[in-house]
Short mmCIF file of C-alpha atoms in Angstrom, two decimals:
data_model
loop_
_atom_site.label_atom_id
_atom_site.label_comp_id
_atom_site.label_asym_id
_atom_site.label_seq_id
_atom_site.Cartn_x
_atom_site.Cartn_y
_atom_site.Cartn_z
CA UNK A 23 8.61 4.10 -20.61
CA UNK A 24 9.47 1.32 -17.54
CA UNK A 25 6.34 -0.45 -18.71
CA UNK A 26 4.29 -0.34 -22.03
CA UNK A 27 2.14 -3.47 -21.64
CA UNK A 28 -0.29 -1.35 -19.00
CA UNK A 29 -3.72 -0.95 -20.81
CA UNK A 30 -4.70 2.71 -21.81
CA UNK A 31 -7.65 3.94 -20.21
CA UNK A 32 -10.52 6.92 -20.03
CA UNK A 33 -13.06 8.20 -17.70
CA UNK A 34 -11.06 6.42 -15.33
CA UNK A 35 -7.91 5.99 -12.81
CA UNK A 36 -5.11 3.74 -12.06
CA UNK A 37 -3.61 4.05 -8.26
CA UNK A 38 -0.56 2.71 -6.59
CA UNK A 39 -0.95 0.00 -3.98
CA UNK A 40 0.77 -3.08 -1.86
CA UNK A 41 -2.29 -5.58 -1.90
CA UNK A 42 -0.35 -8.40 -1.30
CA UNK A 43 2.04 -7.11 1.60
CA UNK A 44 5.23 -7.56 0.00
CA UNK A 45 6.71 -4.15 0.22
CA UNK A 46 6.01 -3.32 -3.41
CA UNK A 47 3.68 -1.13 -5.18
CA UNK A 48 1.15 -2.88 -7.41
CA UNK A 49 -0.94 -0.80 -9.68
CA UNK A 50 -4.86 -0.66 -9.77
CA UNK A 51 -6.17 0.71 -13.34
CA UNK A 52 -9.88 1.24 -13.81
CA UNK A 53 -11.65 2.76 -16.73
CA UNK A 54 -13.04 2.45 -20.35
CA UNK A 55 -10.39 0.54 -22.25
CA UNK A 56 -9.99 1.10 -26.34
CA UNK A 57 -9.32 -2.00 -27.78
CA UNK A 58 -9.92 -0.79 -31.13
CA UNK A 59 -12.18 2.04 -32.79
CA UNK A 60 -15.39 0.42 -32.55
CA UNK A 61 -14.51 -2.50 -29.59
CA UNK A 62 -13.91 -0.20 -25.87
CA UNK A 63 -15.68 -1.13 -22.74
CA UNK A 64 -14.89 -1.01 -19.33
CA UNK A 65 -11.85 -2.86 -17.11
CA UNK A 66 -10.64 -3.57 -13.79
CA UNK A 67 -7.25 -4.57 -13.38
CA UNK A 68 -4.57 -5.29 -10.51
CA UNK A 69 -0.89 -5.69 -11.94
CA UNK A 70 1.37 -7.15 -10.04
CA UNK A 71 4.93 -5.40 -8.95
CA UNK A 72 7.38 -8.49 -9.75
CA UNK A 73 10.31 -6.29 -8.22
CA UNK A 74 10.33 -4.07 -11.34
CA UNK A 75 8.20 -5.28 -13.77
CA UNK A 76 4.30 -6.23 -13.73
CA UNK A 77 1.77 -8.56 -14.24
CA UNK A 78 -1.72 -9.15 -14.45
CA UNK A 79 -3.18 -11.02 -11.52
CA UNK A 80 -5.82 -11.89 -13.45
CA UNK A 81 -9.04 -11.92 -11.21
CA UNK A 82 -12.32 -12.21 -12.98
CA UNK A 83 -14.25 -10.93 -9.66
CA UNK A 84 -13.03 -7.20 -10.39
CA UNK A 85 -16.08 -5.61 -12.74
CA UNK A 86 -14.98 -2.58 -15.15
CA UNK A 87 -16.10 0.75 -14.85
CA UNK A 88 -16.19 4.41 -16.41
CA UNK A 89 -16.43 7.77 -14.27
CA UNK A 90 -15.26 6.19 -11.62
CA UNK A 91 -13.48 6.94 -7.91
CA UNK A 92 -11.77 4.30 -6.47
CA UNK A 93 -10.06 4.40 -2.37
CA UNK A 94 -7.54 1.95 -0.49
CA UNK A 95 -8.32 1.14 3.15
CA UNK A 96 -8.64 -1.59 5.28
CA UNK A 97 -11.83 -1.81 6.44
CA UNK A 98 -11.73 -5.43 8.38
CA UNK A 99 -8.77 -5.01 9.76
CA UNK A 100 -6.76 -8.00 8.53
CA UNK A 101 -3.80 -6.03 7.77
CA UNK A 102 -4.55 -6.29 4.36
CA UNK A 103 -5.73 -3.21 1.69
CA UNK A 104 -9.14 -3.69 0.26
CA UNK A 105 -10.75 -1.54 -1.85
CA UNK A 106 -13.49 0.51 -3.03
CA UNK A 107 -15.09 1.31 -6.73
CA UNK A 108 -18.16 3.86 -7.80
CA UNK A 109 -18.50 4.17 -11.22
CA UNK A 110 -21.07 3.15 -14.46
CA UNK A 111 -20.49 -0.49 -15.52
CA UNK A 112 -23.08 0.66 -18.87
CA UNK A 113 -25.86 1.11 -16.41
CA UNK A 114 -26.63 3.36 -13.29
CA UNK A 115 -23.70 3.99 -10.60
CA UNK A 116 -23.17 1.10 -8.51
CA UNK A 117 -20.71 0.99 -5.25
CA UNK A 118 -18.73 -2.02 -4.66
CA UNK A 119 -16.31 -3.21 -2.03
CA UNK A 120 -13.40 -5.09 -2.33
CA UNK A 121 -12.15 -8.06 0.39
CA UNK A 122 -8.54 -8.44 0.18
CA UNK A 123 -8.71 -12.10 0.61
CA UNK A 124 -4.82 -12.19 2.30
CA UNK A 125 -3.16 -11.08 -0.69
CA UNK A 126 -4.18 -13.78 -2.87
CA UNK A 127 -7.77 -12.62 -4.68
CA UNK A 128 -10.60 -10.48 -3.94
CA UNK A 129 -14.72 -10.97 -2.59
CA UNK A 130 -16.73 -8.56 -3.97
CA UNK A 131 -19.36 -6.67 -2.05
CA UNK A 132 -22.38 -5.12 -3.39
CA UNK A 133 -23.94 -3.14 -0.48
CA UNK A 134 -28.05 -2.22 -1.34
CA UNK A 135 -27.65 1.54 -2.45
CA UNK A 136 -28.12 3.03 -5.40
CA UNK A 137 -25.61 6.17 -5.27
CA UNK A 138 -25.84 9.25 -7.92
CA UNK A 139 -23.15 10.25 -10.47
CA UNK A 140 -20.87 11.64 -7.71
CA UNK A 141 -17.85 10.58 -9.06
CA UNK A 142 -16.10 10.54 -5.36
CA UNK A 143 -15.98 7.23 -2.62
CA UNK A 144 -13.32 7.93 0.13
CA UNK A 145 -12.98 5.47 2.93
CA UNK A 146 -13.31 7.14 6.86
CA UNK A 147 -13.99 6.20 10.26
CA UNK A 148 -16.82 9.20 10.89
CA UNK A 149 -18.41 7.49 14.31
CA UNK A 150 -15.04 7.08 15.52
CA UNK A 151 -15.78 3.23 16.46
CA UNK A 152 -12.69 1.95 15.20
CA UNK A 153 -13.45 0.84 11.72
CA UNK A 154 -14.09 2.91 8.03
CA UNK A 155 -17.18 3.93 6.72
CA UNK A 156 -18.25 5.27 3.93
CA UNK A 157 -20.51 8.11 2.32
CA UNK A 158 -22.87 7.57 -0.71
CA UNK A 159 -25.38 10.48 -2.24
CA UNK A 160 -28.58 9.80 -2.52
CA UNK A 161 -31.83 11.88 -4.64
CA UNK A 162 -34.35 13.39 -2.13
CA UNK A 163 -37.16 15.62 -3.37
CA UNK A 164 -34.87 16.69 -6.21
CA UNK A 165 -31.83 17.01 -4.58
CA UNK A 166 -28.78 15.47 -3.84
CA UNK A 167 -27.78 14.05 0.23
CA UNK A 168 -25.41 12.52 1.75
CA UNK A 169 -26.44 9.11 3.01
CA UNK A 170 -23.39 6.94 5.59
CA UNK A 171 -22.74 3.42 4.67
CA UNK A 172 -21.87 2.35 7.59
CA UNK A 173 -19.16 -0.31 8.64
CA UNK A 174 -20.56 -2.33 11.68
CA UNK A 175 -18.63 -5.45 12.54
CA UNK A 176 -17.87 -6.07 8.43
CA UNK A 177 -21.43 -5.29 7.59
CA UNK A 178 -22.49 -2.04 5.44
CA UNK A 179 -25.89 -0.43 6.69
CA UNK A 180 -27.52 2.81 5.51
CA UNK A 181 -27.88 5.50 8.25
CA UNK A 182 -29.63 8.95 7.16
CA UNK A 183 -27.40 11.55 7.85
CA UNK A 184 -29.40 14.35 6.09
CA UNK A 185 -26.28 16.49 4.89
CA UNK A 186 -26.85 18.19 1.05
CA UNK A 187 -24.05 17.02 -1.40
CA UNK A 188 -23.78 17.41 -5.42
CA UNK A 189 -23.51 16.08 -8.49
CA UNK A 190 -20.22 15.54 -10.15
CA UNK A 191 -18.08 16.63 -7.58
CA UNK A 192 -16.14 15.30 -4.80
CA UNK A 193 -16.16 15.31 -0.72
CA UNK A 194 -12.73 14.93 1.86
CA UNK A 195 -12.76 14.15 5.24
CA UNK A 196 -10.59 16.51 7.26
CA UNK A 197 -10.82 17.36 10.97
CA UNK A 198 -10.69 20.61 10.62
CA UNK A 199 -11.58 21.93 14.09
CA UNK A 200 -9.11 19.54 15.71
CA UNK A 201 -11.82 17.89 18.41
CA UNK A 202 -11.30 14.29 17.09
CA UNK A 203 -13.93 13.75 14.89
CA UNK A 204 -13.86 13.59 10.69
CA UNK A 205 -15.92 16.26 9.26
CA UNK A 206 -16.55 16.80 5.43
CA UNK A 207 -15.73 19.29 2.83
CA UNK A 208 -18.08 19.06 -0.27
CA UNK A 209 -17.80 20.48 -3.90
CA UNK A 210 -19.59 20.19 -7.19
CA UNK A 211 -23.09 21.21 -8.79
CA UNK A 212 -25.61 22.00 -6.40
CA UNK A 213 -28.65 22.51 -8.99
CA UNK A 214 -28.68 22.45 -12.65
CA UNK A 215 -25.95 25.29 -12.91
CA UNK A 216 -24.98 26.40 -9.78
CA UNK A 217 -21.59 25.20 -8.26
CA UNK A 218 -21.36 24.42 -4.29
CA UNK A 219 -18.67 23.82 -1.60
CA UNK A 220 -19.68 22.83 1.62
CA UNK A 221 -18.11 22.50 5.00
CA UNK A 222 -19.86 20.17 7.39
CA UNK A 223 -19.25 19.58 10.93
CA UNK A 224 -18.95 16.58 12.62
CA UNK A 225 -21.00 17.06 15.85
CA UNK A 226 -20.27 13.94 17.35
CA UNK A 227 -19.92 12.77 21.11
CA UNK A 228 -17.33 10.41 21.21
CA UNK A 229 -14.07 12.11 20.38
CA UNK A 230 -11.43 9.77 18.46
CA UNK A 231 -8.08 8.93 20.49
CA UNK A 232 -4.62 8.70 18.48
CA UNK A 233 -2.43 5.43 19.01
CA UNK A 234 0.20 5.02 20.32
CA UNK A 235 3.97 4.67 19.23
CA UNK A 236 5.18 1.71 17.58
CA UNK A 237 8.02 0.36 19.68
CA UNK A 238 10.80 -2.39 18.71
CA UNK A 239 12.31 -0.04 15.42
CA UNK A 240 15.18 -2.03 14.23
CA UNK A 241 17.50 -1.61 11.35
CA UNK A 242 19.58 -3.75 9.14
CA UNK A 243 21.86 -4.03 6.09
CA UNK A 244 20.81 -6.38 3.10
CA UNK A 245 22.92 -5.63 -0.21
CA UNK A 246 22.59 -2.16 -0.54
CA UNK A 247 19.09 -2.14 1.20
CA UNK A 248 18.32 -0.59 4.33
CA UNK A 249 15.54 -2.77 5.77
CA UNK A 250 13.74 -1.47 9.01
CA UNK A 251 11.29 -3.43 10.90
CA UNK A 252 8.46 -2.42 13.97
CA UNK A 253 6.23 -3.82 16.14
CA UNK A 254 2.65 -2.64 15.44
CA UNK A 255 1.18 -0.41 17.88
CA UNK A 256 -2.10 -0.18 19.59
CA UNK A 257 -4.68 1.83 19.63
CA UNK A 258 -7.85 2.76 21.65
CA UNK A 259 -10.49 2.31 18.76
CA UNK A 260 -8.98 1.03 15.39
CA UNK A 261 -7.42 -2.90 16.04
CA UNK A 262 -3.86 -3.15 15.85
CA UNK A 263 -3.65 -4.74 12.10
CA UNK A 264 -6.07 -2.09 10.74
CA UNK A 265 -3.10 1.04 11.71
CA UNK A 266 -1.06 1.87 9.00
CA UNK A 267 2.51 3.62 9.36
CA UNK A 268 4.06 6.40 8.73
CA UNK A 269 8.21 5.94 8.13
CA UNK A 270 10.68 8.93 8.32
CA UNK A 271 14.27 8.22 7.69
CA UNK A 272 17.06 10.93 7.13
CA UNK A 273 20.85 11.17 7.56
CA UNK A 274 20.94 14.36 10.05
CA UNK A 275 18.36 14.25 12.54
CA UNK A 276 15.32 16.30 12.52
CA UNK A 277 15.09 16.44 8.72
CA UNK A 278 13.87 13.53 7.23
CA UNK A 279 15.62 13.71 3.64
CA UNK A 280 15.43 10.39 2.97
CA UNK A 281 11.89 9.07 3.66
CA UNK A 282 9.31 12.00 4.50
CA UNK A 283 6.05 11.31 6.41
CA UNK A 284 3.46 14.20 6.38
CA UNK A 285 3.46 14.50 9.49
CA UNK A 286 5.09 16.51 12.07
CA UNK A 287 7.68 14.55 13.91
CA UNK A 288 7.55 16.88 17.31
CA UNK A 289 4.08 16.00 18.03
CA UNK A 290 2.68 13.55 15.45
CA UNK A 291 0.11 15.82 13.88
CA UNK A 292 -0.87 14.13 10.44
CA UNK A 293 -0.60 16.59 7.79
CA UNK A 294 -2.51 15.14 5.42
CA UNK A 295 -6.05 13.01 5.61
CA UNK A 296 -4.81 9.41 4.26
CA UNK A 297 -2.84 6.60 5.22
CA UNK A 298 1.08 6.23 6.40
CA UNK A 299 3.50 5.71 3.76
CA UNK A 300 4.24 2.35 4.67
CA UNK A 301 0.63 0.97 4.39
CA UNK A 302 -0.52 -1.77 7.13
CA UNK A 303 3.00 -3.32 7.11
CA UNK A 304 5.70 -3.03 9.87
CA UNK A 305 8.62 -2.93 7.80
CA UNK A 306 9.89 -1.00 5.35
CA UNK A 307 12.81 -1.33 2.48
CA UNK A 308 15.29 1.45 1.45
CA UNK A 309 16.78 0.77 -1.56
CA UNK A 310 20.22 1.01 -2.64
CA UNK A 311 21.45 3.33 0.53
CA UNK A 312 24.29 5.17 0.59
CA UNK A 313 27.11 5.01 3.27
CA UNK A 314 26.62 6.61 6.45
CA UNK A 315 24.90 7.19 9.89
CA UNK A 316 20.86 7.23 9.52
CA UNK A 317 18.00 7.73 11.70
CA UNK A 318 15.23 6.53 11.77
CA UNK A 319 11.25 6.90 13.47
CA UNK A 320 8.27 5.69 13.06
CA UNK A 321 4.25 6.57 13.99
CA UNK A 322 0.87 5.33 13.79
CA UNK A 323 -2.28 6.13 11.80
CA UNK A 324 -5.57 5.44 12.55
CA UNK A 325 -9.00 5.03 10.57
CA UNK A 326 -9.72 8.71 11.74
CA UNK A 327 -6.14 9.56 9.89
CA UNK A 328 -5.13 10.55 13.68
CA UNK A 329 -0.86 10.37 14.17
CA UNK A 330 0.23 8.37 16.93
CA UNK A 331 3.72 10.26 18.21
CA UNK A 332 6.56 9.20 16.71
CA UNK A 333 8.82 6.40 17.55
CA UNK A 334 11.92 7.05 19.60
CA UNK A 335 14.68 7.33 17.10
CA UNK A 336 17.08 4.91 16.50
CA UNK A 337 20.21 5.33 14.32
CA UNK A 338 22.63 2.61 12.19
CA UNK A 339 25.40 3.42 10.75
CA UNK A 340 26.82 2.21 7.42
CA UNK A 341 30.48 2.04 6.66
CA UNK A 342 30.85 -1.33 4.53
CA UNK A 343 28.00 -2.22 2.46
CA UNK A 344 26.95 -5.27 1.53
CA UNK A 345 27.22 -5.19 -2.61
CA UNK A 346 30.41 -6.18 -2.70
CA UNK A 347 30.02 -8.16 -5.82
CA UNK A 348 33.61 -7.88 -6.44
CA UNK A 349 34.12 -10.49 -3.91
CA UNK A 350 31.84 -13.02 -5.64
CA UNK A 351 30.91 -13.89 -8.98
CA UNK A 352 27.52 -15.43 -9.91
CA UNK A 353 26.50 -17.18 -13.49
CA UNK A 354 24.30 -17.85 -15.15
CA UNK A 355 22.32 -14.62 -13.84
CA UNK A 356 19.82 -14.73 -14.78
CA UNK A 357 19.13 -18.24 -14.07
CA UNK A 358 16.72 -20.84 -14.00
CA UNK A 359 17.56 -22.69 -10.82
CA UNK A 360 21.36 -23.51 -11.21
CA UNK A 361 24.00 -21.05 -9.93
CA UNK A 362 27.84 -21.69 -10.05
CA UNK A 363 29.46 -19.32 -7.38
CA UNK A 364 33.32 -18.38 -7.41
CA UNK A 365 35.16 -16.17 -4.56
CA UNK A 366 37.39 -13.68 -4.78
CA UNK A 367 39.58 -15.86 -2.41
CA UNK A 368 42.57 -17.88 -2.18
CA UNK A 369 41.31 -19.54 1.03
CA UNK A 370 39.51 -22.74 1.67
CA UNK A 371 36.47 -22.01 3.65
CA UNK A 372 32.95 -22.79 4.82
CA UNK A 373 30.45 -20.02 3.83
CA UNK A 374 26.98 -19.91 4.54
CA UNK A 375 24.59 -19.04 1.15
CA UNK A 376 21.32 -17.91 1.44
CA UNK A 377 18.76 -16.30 -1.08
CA UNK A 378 16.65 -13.28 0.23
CA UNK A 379 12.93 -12.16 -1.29
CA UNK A 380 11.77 -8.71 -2.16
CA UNK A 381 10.67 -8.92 1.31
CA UNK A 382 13.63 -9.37 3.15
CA UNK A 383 12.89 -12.80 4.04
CA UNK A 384 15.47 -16.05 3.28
CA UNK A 385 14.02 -18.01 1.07
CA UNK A 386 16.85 -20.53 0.72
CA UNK A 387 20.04 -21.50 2.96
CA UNK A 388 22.80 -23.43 2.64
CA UNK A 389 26.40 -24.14 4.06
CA UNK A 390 29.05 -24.41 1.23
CA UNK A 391 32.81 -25.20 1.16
CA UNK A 392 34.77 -22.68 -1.19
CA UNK A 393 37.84 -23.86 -2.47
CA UNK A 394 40.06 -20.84 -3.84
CA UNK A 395 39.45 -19.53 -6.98
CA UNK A 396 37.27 -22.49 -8.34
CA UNK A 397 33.27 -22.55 -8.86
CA UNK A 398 30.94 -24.54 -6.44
CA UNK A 399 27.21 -24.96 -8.15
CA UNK A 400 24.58 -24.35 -5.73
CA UNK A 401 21.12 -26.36 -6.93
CA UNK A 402 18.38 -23.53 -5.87
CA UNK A 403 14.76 -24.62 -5.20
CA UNK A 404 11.79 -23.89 -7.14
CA UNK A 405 11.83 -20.16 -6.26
CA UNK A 406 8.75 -17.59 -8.05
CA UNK A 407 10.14 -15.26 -10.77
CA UNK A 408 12.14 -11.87 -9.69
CA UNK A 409 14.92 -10.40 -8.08
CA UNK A 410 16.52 -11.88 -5.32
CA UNK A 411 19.91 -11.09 -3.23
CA UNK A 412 22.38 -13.62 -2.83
CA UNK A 413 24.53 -13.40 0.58
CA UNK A 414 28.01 -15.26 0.70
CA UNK A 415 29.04 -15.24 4.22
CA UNK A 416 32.24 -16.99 5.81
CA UNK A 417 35.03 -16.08 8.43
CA UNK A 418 37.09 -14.61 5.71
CA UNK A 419 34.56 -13.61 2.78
CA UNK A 420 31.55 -11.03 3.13
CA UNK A 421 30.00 -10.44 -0.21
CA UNK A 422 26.64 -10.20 -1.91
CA UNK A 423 25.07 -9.71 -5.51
CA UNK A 424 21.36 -9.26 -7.05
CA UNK A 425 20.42 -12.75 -8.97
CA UNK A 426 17.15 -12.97 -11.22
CA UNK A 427 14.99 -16.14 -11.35
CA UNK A 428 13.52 -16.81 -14.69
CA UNK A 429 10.76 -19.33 -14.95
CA UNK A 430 11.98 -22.96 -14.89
#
């Protein structure tokens, strides 16, 4: 098991996500927690990916629930995830929303509704005006309707949209007649014991337009990383930081073996009704590539889930990777601040160090004279916890390693 210090849960989920934009999956878990066999009640937690293990961010604004749905979207368009929760904290369903506060903590956001044991909360932009909405059920005369919770300028309203939905069951938006506009599927118990599924269509008169291609793709070698970088598109409706990507990378072109979008990579058409693979960022990190020629594309989604075409493709090739640790040796590692670096080298030279984050960005950089075969010690800054690569770079020496901070 890669980590056994996640909390167990029932009636409940846990998700994958990159809340704070560093290229790595955190992990949302939601549900009723056991602590022992009379002590369970319900949790909301966000662990942290520290570049392979994980860590409780520890925010007291996240309320527990049981039978619970939870989404991912980004529904201010900061280019950051926020996130939605329906579920039973001991007392009737509540909804509430999520502000991604840059990465750092979360506002939550009670909107006035008082949604029925659905069990299903899926972010989508139904009125096509750029940013997501929501659906929440509602009990009219005995049955069950769909009421929108609708996102104008950051502020959720009700708006009656009179369509029947059920109990304990779950809806997905899908534009299913392909006119630009979500519609609805619905399932679940229609009356005390009678199932239901229900397609709905979206009659609207403003149709949705795609985005367009992300431009600028570049590529680059880090260790034995592939990191890629965009610029973000733009798009006719959803702002620029609300897009998410979709990333498809292969080593023969036209098959993307490496990194698969669901999408179609002739004409863009999103396969599936949910975000690009790469979330709102415009970059992207392949670990530990293998030698080669890649290429390498990129499109757009919208709050509609509407592809943008793909990028024009652009291709690196890969003969001498960077993980040459053969050419440089590192110790202590892991370490605590001080490093004591030795070449592979009978030369004298200059060499420029630096220290690169998760995120592909150097953190620290320093010029350092090597002499031969002896050590230099390099005096690192206060750097956060994790794994980090270390780049030795001089006229005659080309070499890098993976170091691990440990807390100081």
């Amino acid at each position: 098991m890669a980590d056994s210090t996640l909390p167990a849960v029932t009636h409940g989920v846990s998700r994958f996500f990159d809340y704070n934009n560093d290229g790595l999956l955190d992990i949302a878990i939601i549900g009723n927690y056991t602590e022992s066999y009379e002590n369970s009640y319900p949790i909301f937690k966000i662990f942290r990916n520290n570049g392979g293990t994980f860590s409780d961010i520890q925010d007291s604004t996240l309320v527990g629930m049981t039978y619970v749905s939870i989404d991912f979207g980004d529904y201010d368009s900061d280019g950051y995830t926020d996130i939605v929760t329906l579920g039973s904290n001991s007392g009737p369903s509540s909804i509430i929303i999520y502000k991604n506060n840059g990465g750092v903590s979360f506002t939550p956001i009670i909107p006035e509704c008082y949604p029925q044991n659905t069990n299903s909360v899926h972010w989508g932009d139904y009125d096509n005006d750029g940013d997501l909405d929501l659906l929440v059920s509602y009990i009219r005369y005995g049955k069950i309707y769909f009421e929108a919770l609708r996102n104008d300028e950051e502020v959720f309203t009700l708006k009656n949209v009179d369509l029947i939905h059920t109990q304990w069951g779950d809806y997905s938006w899908i534009d299913y007649d392909k006119d630009h506009d979500l519609d609805i599927i619905v399932s679940g118990l229609f009356n005390t014991n009678e199932g239901t599924t229900r397609l709905y269509r979206n009659n609207s008169a403003i149709a949705n337009t795609p985005p367009n291609a992300p431009s600028n793709i570049t590529a680059s070698i880090q260790g034995s990383n592939l990191m890629i970088n965009w610029s973000g598109a733009s798009d006719a409706e959803t702002p620029t930081d609300g897009l998410t990507y979709n990333i498809a990378v292969s080593n023969q072109i036209g098959t993307p073996n490496v990194c698969y979008p669901l999408s179609n990579l002739s004409n863009g058409y999103n396969k599936v009704v949910n975000r690009g693979n790469c979330g709102e960022g415009t970059s992207a990190i392949i670990k530990e590539i293998s030698a080669g020629t890649f290429y390498i594309t990129v499109q757009a989604i919208d709050n509609s889930f509407e592809g943008s075409p793909f990028s024009t493709l652009t291709s690196v090739s890969i003969s001498d990777l960077e993980n040459n640790s053969n050419i440089i040796h590192v110790y202590p590692n892991p370490t605590v601040g001080k490093i004591w670096i030795m070449l592979n080298s009978k030369t004298e030279e200059f060499c420029k160090v630096e220290v690169i984050d998760i995120t592909g960005k150097t953190v620290y950089s320093v010029q350092q004279l090597f002499s031969g075969n002896t050590s230099e010690m390099i005096e690192l800054p206060k750097l956060a916890k994790g794994l980090y690569l270390l780049k030795v770079e001089g006229e005659n020496t080309r070499g890098s390693c993976k170091i691990i901070i440990d807390s100081k």
